[in-house]
CSV table of C-alpha atoms in Angstrom, one decimal:
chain,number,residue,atom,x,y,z
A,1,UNK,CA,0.1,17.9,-28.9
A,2,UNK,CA,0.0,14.4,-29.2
A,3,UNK,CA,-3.4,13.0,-30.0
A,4,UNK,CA,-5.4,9.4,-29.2
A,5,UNK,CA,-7.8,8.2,-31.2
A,6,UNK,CA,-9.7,4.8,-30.5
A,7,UNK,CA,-11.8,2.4,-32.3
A,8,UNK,CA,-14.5,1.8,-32.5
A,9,UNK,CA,-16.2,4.1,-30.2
A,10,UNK,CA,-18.3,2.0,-28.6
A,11,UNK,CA,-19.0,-2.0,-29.5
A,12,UNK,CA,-21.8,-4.8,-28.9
A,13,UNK,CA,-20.8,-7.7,-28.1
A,14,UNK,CA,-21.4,-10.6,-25.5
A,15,UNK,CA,-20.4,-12.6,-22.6
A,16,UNK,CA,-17.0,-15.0,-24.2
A,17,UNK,CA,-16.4,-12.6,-26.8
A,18,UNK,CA,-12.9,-11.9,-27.5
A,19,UNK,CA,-12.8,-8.1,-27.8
A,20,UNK,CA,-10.1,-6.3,-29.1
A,21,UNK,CA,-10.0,-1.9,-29.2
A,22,UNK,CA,-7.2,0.1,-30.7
A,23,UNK,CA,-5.7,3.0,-30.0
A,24,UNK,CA,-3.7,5.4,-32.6
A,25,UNK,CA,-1.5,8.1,-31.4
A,26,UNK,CA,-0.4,10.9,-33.5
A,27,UNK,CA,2.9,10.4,-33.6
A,28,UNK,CA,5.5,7.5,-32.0
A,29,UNK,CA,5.0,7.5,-28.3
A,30,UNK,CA,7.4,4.3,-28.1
A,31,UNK,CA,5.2,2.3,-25.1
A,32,UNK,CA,4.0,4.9,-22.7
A,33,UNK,CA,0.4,3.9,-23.3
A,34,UNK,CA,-1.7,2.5,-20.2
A,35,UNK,CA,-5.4,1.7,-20.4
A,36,UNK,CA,-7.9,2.3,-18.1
A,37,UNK,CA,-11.2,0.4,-17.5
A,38,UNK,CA,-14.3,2.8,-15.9
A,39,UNK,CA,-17.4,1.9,-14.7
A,40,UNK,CA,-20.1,4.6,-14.8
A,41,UNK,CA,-20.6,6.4,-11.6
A,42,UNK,CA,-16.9,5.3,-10.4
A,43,UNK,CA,-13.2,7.0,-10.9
A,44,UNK,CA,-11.0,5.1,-13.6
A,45,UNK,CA,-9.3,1.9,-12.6
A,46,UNK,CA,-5.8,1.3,-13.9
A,47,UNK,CA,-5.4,-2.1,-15.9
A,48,UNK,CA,-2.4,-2.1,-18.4
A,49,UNK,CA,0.6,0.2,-18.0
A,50,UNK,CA,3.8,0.8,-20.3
A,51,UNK,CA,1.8,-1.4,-23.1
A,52,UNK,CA,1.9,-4.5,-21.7
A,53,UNK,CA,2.4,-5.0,-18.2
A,54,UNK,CA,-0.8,-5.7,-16.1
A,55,UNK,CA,-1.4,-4.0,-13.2
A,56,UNK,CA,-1.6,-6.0,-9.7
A,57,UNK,CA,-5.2,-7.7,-9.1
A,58,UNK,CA,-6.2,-7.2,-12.7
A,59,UNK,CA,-7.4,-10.6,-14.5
A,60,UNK,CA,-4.9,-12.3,-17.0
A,61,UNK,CA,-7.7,-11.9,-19.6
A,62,UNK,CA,-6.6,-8.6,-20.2
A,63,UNK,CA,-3.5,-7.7,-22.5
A,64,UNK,CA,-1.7,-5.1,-24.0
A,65,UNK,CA,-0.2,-4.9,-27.1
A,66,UNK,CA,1.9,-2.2,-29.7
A,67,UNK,CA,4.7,0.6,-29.9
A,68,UNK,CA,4.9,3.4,-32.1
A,69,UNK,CA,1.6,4.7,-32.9
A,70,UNK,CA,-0.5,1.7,-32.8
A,71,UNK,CA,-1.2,0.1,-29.7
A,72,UNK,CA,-4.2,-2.8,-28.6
A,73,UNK,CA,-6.2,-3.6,-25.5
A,74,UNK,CA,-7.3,-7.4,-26.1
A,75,UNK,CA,-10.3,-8.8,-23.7
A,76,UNK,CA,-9.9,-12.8,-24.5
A,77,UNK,CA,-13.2,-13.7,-22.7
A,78,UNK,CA,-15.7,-10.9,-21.8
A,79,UNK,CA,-17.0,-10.7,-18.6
A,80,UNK,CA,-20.2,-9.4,-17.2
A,81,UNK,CA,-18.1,-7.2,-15.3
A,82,UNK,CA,-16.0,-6.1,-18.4
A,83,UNK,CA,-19.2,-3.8,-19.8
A,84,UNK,CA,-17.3,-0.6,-19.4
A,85,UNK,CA,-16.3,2.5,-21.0
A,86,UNK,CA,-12.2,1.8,-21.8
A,87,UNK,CA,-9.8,4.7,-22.4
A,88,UNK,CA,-5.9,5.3,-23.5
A,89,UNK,CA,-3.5,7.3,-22.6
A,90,UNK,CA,-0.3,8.6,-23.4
A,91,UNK,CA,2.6,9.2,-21.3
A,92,UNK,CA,5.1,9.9,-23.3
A,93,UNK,CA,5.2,13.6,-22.8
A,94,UNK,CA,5.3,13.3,-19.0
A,95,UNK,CA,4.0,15.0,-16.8
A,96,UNK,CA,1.5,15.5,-19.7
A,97,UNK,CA,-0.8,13.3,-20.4
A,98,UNK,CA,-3.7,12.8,-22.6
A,99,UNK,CA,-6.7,10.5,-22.9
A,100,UNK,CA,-8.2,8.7,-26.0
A,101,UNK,CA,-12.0,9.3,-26.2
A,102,UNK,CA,-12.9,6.2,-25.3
A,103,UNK,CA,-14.8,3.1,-26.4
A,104,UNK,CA,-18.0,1.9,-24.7
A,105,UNK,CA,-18.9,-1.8,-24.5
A,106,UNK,CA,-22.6,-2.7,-24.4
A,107,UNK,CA,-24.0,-5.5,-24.7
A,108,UNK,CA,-25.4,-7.1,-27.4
B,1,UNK,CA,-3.7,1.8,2.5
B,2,UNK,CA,-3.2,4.0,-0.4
B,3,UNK,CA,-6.1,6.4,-0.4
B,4,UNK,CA,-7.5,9.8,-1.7
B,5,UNK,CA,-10.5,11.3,-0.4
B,6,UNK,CA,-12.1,14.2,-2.2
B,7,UNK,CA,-14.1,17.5,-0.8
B,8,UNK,CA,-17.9,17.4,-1.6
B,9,UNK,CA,-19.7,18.7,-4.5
B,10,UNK,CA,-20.0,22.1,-5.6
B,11,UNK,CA,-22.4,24.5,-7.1
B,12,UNK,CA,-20.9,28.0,-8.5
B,13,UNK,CA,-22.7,30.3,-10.5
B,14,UNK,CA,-20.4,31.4,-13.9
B,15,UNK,CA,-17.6,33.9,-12.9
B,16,UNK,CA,-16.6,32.2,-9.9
B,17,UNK,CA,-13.8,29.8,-8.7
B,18,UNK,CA,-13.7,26.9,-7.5
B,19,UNK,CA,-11.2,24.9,-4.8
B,20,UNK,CA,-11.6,21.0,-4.8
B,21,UNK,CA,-9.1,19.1,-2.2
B,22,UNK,CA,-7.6,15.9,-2.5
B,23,UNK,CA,-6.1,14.3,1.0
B,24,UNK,CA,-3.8,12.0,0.7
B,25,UNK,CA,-3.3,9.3,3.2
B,26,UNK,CA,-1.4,6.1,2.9
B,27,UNK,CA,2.3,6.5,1.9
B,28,UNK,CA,4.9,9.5,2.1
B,29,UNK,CA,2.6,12.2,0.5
B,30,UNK,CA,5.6,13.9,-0.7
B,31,UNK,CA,7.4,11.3,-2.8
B,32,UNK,CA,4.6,10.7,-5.9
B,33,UNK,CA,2.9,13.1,-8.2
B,34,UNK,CA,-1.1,14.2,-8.0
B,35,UNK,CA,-2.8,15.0,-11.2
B,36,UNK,CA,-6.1,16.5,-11.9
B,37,UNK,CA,-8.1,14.9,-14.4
B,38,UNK,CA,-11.9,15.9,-15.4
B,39,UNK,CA,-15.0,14.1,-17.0
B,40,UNK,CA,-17.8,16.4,-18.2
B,41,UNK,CA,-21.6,14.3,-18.4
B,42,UNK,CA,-21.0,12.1,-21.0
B,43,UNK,CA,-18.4,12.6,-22.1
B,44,UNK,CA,-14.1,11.0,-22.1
B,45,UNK,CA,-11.5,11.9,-19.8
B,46,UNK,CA,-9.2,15.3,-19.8
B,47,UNK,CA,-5.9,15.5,-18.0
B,48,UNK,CA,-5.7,19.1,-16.5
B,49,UNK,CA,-2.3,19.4,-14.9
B,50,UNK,CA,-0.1,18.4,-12.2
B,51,UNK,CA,1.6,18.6,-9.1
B,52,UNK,CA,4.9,17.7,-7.3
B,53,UNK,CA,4.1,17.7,-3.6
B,54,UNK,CA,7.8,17.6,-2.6
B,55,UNK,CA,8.4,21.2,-4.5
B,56,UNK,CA,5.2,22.4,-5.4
B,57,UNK,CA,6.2,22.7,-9.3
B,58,UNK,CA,3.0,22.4,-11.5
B,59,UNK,CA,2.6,21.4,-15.3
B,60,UNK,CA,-0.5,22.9,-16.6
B,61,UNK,CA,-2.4,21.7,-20.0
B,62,UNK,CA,-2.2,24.2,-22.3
B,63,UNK,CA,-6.0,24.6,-22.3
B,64,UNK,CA,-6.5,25.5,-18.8
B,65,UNK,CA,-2.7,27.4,-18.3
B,66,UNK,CA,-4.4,30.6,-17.6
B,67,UNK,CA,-7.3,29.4,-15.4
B,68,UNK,CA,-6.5,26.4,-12.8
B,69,UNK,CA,-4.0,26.7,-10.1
B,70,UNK,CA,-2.7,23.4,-8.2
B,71,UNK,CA,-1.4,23.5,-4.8
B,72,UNK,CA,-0.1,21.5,-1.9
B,73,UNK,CA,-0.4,21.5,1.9
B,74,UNK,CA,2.3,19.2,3.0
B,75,UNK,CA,1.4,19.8,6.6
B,76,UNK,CA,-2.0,18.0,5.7
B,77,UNK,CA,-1.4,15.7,2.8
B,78,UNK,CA,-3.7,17.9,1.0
B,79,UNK,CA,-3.6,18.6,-2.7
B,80,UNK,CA,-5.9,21.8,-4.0
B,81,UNK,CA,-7.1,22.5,-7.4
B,82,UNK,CA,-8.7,26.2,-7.9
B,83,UNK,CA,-10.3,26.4,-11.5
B,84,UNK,CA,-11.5,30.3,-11.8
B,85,UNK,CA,-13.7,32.1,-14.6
B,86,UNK,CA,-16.1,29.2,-14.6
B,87,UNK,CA,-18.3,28.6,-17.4
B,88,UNK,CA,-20.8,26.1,-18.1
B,89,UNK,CA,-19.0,24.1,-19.8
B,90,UNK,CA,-16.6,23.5,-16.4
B,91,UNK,CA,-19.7,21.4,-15.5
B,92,UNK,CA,-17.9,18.0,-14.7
B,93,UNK,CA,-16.5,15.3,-12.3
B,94,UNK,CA,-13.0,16.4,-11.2
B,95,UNK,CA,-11.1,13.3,-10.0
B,96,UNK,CA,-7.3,13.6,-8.6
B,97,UNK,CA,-5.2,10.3,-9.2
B,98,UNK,CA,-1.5,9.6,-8.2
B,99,UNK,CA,1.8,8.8,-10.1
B,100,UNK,CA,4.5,7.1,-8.6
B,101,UNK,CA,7.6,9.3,-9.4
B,102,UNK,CA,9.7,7.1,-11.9
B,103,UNK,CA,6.5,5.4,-13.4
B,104,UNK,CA,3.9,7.4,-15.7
B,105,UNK,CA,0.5,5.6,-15.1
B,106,UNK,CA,-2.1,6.5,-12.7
B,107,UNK,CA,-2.3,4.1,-9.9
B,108,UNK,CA,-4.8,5.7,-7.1
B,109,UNK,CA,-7.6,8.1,-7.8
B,110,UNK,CA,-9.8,9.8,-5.7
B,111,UNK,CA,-13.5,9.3,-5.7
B,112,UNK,CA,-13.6,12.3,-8.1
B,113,UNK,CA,-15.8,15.6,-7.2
B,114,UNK,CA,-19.3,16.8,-9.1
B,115,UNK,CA,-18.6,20.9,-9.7
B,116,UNK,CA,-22.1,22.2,-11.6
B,117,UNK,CA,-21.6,25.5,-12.9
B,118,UNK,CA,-25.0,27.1,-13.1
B,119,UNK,CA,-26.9,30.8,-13.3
């Protein structure tokens, strides 16, 4: 099984921040990696798929980056609305999927 | 618009099953993949299995091969997951989300559905 893992777990940081969280897989998933921002008490909400390519409606300070194994979510300007939990995922062994565990942003 | 409305929560005592529904409304139910993905309290997200509503041919994660069982009601745009031999640890939000055949991403999920599991 392919595994995720992301860091950091979770991060403090502040409103203009650029944030940046990585995510690892265990071996080369070439760019089926899409990351997903959730809010807590609400279902996951797509924002990057295939690495790089942002998904309709989602705001250009979001971006994907990576292949292989190692593979970026980049925030260039936090939000308010950005405090989230953010998770990976790899597609490359369609139709199975799994998840990174996550990494939590709080504010600082 | 591209929906997916869940069935209420549930409460099941350990041993029992559980069936949580997922109607689809919105586009050609039959032409994109459900999944079933779960959240216990606290905790990340774990992809459980899925189904093609055209056929009916299900992938399971290995972890749950011998317990879940996906299904489809083409008739009603209605996806079913049946998780059996609960145990406590089954305690979590189970959410459905779509993938639009030829793309691997989750696009649509439902509102996702609170199963407890407790004596």
């Amino acid at each position: 099984d392919i595994q995720l893992t992301q860091s950091p777990s979770s991060l403090s940081t502040s409103v203009g921040d650029r944030v940046t969280i990585t995510c690892r897989a265990s071996q080369s998933i070439s760019t089926y990696l899409n990351w997903y921002q959730q809010i807590p008490g609400t279902a996951p909400k797509l924002l990057i798929y295939a690495t790089s390519y942002l998904q309709s409606g989602v705001p250009s300070r979001f971006s994907g980056s990576g292949s292989g194994t190692d593979f970026t979510l980049t925030i260039s300007s936090l939000q308010p609305e950005d405090f989230a939990t953010y998770y990976c995922q790899q597609s490359f062994t369609t139709p199975l999927y799994t998840f990174g565990q996550g990494t939590k942003l709080e504010m600082k | 618009q591209v929906q997916l409305v869940q069935s209420g929560a549930e409460v099941k005592k350990p041993g029992a099953s559980v069936k949580v529904s997922c109607k689809a409304s919105g586009y050609t139910f039959t032409t994109h993949y459900i999944h079933w993905v779960r959240q216990a309290p606290g905790q990340g997200l774990e992809w459980m299995g899925v189904i093609n509503p055209s056929s009916g041919s299900t992938d399971y994660a290995q972890k749950f091969q011998d317990r879940v069982t996906v299904t489809r009601d083409k008739s009603t745009s209605t996806v079913y997951m049946e998780l059996s031999s609960l145990r406590s640890d089954d305690t979590a939000v189970y959410y459905c989300a779509r993938v639009v055949t030829g793309s691997s991403w989750h696009d649509y999920w439902g509102q996702g559905t609170l199963v407890t599991v407790s004596s």
